[in-house]
CSV table of C-alpha atoms in Angstrom, one decimal:
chain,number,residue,atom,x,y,z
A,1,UNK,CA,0.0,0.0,0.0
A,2,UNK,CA,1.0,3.6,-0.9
A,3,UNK,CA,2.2,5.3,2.7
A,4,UNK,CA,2.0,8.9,2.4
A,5,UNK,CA,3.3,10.3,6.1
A,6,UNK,CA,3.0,14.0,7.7
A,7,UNK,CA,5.0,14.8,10.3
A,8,UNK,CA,2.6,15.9,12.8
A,9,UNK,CA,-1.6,15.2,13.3
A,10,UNK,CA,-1.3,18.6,15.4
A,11,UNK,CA,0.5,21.3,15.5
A,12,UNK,CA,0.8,24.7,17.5
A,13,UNK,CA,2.4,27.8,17.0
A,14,UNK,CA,3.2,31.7,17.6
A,15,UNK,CA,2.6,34.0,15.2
A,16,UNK,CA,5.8,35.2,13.5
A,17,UNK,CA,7.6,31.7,14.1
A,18,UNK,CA,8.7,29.9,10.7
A,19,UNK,CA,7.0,26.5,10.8
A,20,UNK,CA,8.3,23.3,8.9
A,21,UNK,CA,5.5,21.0,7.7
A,22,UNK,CA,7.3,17.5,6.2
A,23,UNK,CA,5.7,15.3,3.9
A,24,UNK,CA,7.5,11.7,3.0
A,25,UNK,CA,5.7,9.4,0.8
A,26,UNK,CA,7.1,5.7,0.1
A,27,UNK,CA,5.9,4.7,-3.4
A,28,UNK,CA,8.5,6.6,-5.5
A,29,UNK,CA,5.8,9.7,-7.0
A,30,UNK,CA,6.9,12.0,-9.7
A,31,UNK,CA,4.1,14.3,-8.2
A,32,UNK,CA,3.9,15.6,-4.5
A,33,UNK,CA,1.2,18.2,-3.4
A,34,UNK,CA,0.4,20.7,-0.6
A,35,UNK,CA,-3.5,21.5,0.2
A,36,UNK,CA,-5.3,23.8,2.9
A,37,UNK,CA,-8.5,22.7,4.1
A,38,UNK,CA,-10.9,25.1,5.0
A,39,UNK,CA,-14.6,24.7,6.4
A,40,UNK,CA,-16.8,25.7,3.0
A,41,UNK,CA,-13.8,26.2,1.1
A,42,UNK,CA,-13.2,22.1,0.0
A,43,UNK,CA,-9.1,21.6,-0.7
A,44,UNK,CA,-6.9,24.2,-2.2
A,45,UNK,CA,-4.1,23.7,-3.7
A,46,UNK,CA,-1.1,25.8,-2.1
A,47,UNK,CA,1.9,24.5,-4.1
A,48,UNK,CA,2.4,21.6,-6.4
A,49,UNK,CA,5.9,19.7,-7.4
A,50,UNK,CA,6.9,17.2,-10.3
A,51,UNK,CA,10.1,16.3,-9.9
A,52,UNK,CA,13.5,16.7,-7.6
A,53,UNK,CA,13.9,20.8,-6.8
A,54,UNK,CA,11.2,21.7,-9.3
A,55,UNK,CA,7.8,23.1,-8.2
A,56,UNK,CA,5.0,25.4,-9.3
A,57,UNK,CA,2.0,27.4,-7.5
A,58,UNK,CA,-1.3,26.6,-6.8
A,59,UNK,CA,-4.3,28.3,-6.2
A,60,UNK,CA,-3.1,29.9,-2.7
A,61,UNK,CA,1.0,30.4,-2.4
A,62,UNK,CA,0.9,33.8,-1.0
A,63,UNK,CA,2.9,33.2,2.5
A,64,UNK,CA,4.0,29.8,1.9
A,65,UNK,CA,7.3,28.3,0.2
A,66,UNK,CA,8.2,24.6,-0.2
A,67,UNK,CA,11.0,22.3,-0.8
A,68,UNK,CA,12.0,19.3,-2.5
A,69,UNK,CA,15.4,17.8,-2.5
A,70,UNK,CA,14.8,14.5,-2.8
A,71,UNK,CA,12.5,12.4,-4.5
A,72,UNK,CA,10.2,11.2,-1.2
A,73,UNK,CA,9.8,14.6,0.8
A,74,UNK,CA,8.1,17.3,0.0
A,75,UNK,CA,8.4,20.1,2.9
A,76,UNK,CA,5.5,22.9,3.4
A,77,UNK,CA,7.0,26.2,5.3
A,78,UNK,CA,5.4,29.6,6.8
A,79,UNK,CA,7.9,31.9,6.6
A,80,UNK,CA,6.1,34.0,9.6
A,81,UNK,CA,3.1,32.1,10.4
A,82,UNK,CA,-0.4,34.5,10.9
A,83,UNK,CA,-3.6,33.2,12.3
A,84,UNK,CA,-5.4,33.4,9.2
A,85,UNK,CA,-3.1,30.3,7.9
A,86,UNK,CA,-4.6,28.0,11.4
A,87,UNK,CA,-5.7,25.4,9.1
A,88,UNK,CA,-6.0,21.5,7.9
A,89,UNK,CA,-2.9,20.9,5.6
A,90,UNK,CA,-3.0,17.9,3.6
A,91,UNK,CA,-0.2,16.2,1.4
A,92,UNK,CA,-0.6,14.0,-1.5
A,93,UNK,CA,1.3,12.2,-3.9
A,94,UNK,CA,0.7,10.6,-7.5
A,95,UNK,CA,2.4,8.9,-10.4
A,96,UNK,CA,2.0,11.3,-13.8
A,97,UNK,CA,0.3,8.7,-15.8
A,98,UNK,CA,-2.8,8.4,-13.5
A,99,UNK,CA,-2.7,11.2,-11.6
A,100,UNK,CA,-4.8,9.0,-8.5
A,101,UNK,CA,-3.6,10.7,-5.5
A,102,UNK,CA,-2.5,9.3,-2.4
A,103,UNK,CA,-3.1,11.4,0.7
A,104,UNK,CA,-1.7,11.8,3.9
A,105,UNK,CA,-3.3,11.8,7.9
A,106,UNK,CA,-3.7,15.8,7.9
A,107,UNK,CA,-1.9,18.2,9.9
A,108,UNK,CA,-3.8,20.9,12.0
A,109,UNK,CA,-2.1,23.5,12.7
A,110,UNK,CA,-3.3,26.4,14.9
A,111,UNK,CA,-1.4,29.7,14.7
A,112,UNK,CA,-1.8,32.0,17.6
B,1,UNK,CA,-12.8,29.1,-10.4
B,2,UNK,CA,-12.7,26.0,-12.2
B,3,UNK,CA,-13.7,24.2,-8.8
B,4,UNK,CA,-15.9,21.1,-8.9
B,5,UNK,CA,-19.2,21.8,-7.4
B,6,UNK,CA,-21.0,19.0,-5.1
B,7,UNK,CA,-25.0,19.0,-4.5
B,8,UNK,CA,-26.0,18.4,-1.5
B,9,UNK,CA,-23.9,19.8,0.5
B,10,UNK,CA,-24.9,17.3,3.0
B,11,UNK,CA,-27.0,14.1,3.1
B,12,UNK,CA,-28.7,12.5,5.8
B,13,UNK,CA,-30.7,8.9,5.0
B,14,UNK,CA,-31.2,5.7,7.0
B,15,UNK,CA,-28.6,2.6,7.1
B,16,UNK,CA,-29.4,0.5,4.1
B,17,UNK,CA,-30.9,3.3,1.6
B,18,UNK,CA,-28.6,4.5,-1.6
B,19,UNK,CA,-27.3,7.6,-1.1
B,20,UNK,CA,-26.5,10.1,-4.7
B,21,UNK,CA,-24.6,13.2,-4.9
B,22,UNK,CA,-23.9,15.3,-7.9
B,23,UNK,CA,-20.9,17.1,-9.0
B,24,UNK,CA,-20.7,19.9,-11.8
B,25,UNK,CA,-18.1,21.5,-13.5
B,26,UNK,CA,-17.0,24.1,-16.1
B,27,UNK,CA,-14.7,23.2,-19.1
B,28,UNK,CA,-14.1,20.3,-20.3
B,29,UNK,CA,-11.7,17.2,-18.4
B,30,UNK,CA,-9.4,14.0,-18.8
B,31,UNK,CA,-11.2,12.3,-16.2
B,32,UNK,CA,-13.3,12.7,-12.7
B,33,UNK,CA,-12.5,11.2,-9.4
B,34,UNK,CA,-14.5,10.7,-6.2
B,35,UNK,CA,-12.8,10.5,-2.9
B,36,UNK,CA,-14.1,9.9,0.5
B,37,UNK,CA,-12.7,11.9,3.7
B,38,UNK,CA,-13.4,10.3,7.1
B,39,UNK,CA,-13.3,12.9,9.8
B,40,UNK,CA,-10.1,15.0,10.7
B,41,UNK,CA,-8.6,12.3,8.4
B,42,UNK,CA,-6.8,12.9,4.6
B,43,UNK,CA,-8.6,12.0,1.6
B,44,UNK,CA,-9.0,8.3,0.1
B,45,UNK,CA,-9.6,8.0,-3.6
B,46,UNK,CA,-13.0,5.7,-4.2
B,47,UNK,CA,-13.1,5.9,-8.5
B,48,UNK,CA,-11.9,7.1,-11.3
B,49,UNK,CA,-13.9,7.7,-14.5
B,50,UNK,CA,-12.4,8.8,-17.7
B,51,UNK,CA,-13.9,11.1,-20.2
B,52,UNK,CA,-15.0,8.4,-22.6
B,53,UNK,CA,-16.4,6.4,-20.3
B,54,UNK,CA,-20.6,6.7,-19.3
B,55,UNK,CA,-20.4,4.6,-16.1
B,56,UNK,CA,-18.1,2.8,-13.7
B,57,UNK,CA,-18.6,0.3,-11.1
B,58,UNK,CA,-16.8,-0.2,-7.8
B,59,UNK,CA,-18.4,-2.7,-5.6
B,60,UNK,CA,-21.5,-0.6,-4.1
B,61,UNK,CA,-20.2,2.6,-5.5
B,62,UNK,CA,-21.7,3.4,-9.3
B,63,UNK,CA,-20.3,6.7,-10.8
B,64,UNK,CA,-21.7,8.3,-14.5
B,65,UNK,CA,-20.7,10.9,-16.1
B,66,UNK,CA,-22.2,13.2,-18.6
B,67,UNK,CA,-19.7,15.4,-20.4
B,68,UNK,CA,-22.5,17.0,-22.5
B,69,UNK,CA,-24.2,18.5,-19.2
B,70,UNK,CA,-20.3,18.4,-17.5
B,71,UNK,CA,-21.6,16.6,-14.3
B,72,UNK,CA,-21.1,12.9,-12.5
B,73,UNK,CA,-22.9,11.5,-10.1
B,74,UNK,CA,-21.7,9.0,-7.3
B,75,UNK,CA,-24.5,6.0,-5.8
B,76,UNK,CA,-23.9,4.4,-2.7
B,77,UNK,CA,-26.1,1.5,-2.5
B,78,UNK,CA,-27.3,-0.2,0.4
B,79,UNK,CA,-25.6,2.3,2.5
B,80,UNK,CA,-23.9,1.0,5.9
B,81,UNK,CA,-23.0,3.5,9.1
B,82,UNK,CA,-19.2,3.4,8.0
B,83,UNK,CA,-19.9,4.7,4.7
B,84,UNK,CA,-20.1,8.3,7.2
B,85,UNK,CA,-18.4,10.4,5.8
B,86,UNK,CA,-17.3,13.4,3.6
B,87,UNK,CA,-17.0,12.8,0.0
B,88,UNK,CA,-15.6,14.9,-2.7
B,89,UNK,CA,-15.5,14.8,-6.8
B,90,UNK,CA,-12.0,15.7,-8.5
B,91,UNK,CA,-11.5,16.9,-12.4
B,92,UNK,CA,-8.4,16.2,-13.8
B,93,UNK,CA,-7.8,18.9,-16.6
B,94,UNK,CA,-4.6,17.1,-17.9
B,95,UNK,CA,-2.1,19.8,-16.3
B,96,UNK,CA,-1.2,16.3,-13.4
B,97,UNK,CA,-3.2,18.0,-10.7
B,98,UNK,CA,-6.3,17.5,-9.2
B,99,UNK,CA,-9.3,21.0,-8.7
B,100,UNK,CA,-11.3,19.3,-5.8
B,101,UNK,CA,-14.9,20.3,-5.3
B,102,UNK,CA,-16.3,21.6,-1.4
B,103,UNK,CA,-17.6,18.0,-0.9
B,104,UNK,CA,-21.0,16.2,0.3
B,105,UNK,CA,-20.9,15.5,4.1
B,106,UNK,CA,-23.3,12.4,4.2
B,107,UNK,CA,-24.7,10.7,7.4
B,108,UNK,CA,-25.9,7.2,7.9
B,109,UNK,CA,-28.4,6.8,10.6
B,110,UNK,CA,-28.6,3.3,12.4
């Protein structure tokens, strides 16, 4: 089975501090992806990656950055975390070809 | 937005009825996915329908699409209390990622 692993099911922080979010995913995915989950809002898409060191914006990058070094882990990061990023972050990961993606737990994070 | 749209937004029906929500969308896709979300929990993908494709079965999940109206619909049948859940349709525009839709939150009463 696909294993797509988040770092932390809860998280809590100032705001101002830089926060890490890590995503590592085991089944070797071309494509890794960072979501927000909103009440009312469904997912949106905050940054998106296909390959090693490449990556591309989503819907909602403003305030976020990411990083990809290697192949497996795709890392989410608030420069200054505000409250108005307290959230439900969810990673994901696909093969091109199919494009089924494979999701992990969820992180909450609250930002005061 | 090119965002998926789902109707209802929530669902409430009695263990062992089916259960249908819709989805709608704008322009024109590779395929549609449904996915289920169990609460606080990420999402799990249920089906995947391709544009040339009418219907799909998945044990007691049926999905149809119509590309001429651009909407899919996803039937539970004989509905069980684990099938609880959020659930949420996905167009793939070809461009490898996924618009997700604000999802169906459906209940099954005992």
């Amino acid at each position: 089975d696909v294993k797509v692993t988040q770092s932390s099911r809860y998280l809590v922080k100032r705001t101002g501090e830089k926060v890490f979010l890590e995503c590592v995913q085991d089944m070797d995915h071309e494509n890794m992806f960072w979501y927000r989950q909103d009440p009312g809002l469904g997912l949106r898409l905050i940054y998106f990656s296909y390959d090693v060191k490449m990556k591309e914006k989503g819907d909602i990058p403003e305030g976020y950055s990411v990083s990809r070094e290697k192949k497996e882990r795709f890392s989410l990061i608030l420069e200054s975390a505000s409250t108005n990023q307290t959230s439900m972050y969810l990673c994901a990961s696909s093969f091109y070809r199919d494009n089924i993606q494979y999701f992990g737990a969820g992180t909450r994070l609250s930002v005061l | 937005s090119q965002q998926g749209e789902e109707d209802p937004q929530a669902l409430s029906i009695q263990e062992g009825e089916n259960a249908t929500m819709n989805c709608s969308y704008k322009t024109s896709i590779n395929n549609l996915q449904w996915y289920r979300q169990n609460s606080g929990r990420g999402l799990v993908h249920l089906i995947l329908i391709r544009s040339n494709e009418r219907e799909k079965h998945s044990g007691r999940l049926r999905v149809t699409l119509d590309t001429s109206k651009k909407s899919s619909s996803l039937l539970i049948t004989a509905s069980r209390a684990a099938d609880t859940a959020s659930y949420f349709c996905a167009t793939d525009f070809g461009n490898e990622k996924l618009t997700f839709g604000t999802g169906t939150r459906l209940t099954i009463i005992p």
